[in-house]
Tab-separated table of C-alpha atoms in Angstrom:
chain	number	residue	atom	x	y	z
A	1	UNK	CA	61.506	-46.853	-9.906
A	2	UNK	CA	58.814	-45.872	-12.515
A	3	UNK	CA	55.989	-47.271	-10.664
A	4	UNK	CA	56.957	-44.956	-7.416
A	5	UNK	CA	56.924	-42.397	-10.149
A	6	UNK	CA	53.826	-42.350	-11.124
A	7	UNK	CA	52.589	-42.464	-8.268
A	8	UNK	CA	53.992	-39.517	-7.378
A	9	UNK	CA	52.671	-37.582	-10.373
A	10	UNK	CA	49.221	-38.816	-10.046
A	11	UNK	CA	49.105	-37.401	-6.542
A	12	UNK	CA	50.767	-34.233	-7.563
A	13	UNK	CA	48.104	-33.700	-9.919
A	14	UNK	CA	45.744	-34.428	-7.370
A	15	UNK	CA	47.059	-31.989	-5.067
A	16	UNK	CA	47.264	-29.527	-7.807
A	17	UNK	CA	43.614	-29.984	-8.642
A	18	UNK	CA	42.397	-29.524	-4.963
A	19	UNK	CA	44.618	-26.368	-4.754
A	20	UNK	CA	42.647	-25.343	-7.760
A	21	UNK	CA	39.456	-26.205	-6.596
A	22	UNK	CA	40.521	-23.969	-3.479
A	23	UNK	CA	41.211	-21.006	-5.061
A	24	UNK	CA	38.146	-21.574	-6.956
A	25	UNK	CA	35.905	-22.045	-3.857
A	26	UNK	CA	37.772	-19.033	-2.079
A	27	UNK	CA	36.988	-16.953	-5.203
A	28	UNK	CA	33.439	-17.718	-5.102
A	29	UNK	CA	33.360	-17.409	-1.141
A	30	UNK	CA	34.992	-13.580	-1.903
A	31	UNK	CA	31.743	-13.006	-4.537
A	32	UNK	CA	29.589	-14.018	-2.772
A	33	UNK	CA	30.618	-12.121	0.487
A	34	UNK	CA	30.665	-9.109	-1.949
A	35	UNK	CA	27.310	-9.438	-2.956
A	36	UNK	CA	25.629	-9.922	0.451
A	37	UNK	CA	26.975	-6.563	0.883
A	38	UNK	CA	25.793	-5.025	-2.243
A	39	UNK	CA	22.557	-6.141	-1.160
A	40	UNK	CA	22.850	-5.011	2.320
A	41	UNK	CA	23.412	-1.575	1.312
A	42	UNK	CA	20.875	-1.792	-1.333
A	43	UNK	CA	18.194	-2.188	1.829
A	44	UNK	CA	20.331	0.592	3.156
A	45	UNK	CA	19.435	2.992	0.627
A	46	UNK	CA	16.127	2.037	0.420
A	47	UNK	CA	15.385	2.478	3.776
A	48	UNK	CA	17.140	5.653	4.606
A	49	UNK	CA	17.073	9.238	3.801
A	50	UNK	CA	20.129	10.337	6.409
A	51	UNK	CA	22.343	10.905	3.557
A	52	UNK	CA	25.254	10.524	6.060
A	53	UNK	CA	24.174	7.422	7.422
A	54	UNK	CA	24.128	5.546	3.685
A	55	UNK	CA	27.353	7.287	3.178
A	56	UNK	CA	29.111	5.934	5.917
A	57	UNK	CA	27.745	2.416	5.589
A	58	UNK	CA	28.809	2.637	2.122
A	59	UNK	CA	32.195	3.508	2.852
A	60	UNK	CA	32.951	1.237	5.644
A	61	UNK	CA	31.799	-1.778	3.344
A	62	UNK	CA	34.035	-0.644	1.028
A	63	UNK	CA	36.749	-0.366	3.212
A	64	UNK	CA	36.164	-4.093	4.495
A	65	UNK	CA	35.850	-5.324	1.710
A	66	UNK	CA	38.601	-3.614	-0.800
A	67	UNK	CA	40.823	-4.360	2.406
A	68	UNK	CA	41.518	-0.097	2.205
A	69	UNK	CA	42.883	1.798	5.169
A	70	UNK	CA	40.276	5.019	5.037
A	71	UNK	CA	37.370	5.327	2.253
A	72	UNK	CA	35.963	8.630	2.292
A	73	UNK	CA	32.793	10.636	0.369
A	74	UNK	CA	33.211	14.672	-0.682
A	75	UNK	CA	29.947	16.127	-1.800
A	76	UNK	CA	29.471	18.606	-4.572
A	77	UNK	CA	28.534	22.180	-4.288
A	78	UNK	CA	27.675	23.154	-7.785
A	79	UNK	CA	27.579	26.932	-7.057
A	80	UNK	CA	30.317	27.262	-5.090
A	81	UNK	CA	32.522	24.755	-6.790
A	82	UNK	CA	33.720	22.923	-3.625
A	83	UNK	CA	33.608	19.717	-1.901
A	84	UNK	CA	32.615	18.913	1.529
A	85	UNK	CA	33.816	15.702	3.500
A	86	UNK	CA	30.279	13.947	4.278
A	87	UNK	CA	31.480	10.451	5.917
A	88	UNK	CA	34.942	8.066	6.859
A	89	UNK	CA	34.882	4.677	7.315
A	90	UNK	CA	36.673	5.534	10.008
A	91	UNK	CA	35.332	8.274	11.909
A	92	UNK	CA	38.138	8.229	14.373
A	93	UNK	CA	40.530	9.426	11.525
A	94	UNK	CA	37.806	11.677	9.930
A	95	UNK	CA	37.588	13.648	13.145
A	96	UNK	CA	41.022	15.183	12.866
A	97	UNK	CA	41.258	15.645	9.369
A	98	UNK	CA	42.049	19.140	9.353
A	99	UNK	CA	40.878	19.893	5.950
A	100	UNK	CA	36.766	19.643	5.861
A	101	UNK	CA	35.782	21.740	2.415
A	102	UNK	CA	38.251	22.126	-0.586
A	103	UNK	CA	37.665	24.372	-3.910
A	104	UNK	CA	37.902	22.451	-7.307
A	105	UNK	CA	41.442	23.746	-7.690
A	106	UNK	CA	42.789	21.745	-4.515
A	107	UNK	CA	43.709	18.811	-3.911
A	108	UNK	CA	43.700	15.072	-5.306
A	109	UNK	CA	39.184	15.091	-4.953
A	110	UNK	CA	39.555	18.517	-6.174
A	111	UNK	CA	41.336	17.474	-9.279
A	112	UNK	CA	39.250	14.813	-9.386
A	113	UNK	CA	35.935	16.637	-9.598
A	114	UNK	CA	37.328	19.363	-11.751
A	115	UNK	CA	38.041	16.518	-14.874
A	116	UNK	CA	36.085	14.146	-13.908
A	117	UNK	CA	38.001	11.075	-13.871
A	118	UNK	CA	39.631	8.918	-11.910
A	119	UNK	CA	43.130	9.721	-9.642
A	120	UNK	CA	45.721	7.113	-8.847
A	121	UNK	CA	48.981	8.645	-6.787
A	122	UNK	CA	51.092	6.152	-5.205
A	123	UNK	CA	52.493	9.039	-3.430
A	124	UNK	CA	51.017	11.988	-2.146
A	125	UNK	CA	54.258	13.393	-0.565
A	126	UNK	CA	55.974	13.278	-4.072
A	127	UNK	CA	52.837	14.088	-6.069
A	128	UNK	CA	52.193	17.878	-5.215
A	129	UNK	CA	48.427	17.812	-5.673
A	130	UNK	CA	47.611	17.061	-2.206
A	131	UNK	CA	46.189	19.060	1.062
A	132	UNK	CA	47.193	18.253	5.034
A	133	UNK	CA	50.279	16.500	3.888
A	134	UNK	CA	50.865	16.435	8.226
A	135	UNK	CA	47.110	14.139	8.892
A	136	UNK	CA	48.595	11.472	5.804
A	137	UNK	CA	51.964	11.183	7.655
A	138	UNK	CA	50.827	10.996	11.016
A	139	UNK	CA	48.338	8.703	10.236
A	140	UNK	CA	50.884	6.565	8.125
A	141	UNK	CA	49.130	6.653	5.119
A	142	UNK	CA	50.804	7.434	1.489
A	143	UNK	CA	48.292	6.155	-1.419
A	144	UNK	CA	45.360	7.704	-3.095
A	145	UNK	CA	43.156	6.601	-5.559
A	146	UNK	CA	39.631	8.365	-6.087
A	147	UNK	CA	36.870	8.617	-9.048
A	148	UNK	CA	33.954	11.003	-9.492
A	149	UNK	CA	30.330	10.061	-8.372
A	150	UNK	CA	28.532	11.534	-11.558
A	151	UNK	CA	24.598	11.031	-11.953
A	152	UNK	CA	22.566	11.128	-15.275
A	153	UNK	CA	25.594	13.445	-15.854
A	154	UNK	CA	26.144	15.466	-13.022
A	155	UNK	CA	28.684	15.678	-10.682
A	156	UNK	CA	27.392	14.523	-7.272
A	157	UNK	CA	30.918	14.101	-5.519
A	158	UNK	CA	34.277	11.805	-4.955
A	159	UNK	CA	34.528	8.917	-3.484
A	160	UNK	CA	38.283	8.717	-2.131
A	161	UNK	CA	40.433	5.948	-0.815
A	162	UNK	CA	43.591	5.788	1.474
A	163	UNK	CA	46.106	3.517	1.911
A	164	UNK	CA	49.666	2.730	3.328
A	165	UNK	CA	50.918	1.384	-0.348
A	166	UNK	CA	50.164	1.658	-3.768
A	167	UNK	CA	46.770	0.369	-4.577
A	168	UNK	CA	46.249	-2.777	-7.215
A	169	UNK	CA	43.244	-3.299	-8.393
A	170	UNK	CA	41.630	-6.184	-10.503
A	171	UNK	CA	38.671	-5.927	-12.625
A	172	UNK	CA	36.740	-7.382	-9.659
A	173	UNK	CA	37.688	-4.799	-8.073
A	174	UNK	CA	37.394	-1.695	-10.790
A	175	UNK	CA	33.480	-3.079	-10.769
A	176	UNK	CA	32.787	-3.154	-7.451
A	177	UNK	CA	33.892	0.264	-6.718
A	178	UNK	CA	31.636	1.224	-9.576
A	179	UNK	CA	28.576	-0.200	-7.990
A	180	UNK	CA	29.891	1.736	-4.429
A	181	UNK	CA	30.000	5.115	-6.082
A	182	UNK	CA	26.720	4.123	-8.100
A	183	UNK	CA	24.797	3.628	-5.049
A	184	UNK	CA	26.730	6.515	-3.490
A	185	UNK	CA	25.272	8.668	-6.331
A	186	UNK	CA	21.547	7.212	-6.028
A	187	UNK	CA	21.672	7.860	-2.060
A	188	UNK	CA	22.545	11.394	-2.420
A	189	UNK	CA	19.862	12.258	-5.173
A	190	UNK	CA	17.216	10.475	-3.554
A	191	UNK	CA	17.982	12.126	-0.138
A	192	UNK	CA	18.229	16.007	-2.431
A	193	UNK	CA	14.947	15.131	-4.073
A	194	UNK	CA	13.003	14.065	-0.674
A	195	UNK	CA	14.659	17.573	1.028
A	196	UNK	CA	12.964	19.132	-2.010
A	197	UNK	CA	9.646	17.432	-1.777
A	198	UNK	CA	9.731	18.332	2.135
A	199	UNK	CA	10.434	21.890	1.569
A	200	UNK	CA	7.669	22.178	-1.041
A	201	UNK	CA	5.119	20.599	1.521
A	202	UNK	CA	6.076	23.131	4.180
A	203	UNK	CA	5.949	26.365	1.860
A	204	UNK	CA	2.397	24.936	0.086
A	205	UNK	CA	1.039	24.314	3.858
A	206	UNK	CA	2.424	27.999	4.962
A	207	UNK	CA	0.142	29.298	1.757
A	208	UNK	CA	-2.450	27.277	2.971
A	209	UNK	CA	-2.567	28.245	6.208
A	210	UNK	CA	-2.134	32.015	6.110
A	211	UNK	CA	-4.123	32.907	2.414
A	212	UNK	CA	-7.080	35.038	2.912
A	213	UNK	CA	-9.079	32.518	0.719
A	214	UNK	CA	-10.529	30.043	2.399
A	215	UNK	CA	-10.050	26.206	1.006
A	216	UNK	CA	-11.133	22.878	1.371
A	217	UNK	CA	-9.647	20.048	-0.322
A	218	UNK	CA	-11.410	16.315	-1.105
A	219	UNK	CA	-10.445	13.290	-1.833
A	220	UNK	CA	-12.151	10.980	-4.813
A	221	UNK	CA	-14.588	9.536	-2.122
A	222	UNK	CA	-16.258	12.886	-1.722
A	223	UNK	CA	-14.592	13.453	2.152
A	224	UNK	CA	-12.722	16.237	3.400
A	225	UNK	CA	-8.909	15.985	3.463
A	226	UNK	CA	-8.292	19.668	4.491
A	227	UNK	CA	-9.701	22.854	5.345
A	228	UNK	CA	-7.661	26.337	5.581
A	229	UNK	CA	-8.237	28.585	8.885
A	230	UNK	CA	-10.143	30.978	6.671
A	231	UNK	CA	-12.303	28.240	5.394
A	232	UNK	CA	-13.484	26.969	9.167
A	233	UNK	CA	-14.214	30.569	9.795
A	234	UNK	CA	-16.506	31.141	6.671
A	235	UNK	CA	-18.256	27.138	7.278
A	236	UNK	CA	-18.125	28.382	11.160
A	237	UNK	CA	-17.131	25.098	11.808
A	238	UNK	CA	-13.636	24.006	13.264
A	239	UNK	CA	-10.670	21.857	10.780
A	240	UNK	CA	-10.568	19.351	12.580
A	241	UNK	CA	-14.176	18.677	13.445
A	242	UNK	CA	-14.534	18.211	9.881
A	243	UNK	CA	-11.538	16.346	8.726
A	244	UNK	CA	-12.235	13.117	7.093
A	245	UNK	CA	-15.704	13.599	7.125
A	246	UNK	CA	-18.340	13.333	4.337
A	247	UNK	CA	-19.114	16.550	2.242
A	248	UNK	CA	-22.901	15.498	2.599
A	249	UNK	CA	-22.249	15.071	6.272
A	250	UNK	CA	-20.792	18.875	6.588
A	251	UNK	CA	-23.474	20.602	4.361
A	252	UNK	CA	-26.200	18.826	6.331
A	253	UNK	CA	-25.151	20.462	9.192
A	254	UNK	CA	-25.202	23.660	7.455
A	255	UNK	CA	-28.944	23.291	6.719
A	256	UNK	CA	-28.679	21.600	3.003
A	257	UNK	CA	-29.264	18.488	1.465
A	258	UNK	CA	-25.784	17.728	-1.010
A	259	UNK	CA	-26.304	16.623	-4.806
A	260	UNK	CA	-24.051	14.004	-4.206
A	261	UNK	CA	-25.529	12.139	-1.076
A	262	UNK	CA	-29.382	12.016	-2.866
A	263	UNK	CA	-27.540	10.113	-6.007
A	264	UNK	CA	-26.651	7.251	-3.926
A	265	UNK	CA	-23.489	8.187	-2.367
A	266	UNK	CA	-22.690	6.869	1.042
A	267	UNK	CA	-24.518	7.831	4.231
A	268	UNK	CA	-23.646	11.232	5.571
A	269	UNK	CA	-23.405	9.948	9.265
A	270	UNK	CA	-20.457	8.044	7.837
């Protein structure tokens, strides 16, 4: 009768508002679980200059969390115009992959990295672009979809994805894979521009060491932060004897009173 009716409507729209309020709460469960990770990787980063190690994290988060089969990272060689495989989120199938360093002219991340854009082949085996068409079959993969890692506009690498069907990506998605190939990008600059620094430090301390000249280096406090092996030999006095010590303290010792300790510095025997 109509009463049964609507009673059965109102608790169809009940259950269709807690199916709502489901989705809505699973939605917010999936952001949320996507941020923790954006956050995890951003300590990652941080704390890391083993640019495989970031790399690796990176892809295996993204492989989680896309729900992708095999997330790779090729690195850019600007000079020789190739790309080298630097991490798999699965290292199990990164190990056989026959194919380790591709030119610019092969293959989907070569295509990729020669326009500079974004790939999307539902089918390798029908597309023609692609390299060790044998490891994709035998690992039962068929789908590719990769975009450039590009940093204050240069061309740091591709970040590639595999899968066993076409990939379909939301918006969500579109942005998150931004932010992986963002941090991607800041992880392999940071970890170039600390190999620089190091290799800077080590030529300046070879000069250092071996110039005829000798040097000794202070800090704003007046003490010695380094002396040269030609400097000890002209102060007859040994580096290390010497190292964090005074100025005052060291020319004392060599039979002089310094400017600096008579205007009120601090004690010598410091």
């Amino acid at each position: 009768d109509a009463s049964e009716l609507g009673a059965l409507q109102i608790v169809g729209r009940q259950v269709g508002m807690l199916l709502q309020n489901a989705r809505l709460y699973q939605a917010v469960e999936v952001r949320a679980a996507r941020l923790r990770t954006l956050v995890q990787l951003n300590q990652l980063i941080s704390s890391s200059l083993e640019t495989g190690e970031v790399l690796r994290g990176i892809a295996r988060a993204a492989a989680e969390i896309m729900k992708v089969d095999v997330v790779s990272f090729w690195i850019v060689d600007s000079v020789e115009r190739t790309l080298t495989v630097r991490a798999f989120s699965d290292e199990l199938m990164g190990e056989d992959f026959p194919v380790q360093v591709v030119g610019f002219d092969r293959g989907g991340v070569g295509w990729v990295a020669t326009h500079r854009q974004a790939l999307d082949a539902p089918d390798v085996f029908a597309d023609g672009r692609f390299v060790a068409l044998d490891w994709w079959a035998r690992r039962g993969l068929r789908s590719f979809y990769a975009v450039p890692m590009v940093y204050q506009g240069e061309l740091i690498g591709v970040l590639a994805l595999n899968g066993r069907r076409p990939f379909v990506f939301s918006e969500d998605d579109l942005s998150l894979l931004d932010h992986f190939v963002i941090q991607a990008a800041v992880a392999v600059q940071n970890a170039a521009l600390f190999q620089e620094a190091e290799s800077r430090k080590t030529q300046l301390e070879q000069v250092f060491a071996s110039t005829s000249d000798g040097i000794l280096v202070l800090d704003l406090s007046g003490r010695i932060t380094a002396l040269n092996r030609r400097g000890g030999e002209v102060l007859h006095v040994l580096p290390a004897e010497v190292m964090g010590r005074p100025l005052a303290r060291l020319v004392e010792k060599l039979g002089g009173r310094s400017t600096w300790e008579t205007q009120g510095g601090p004690p010598i025997d410091s």
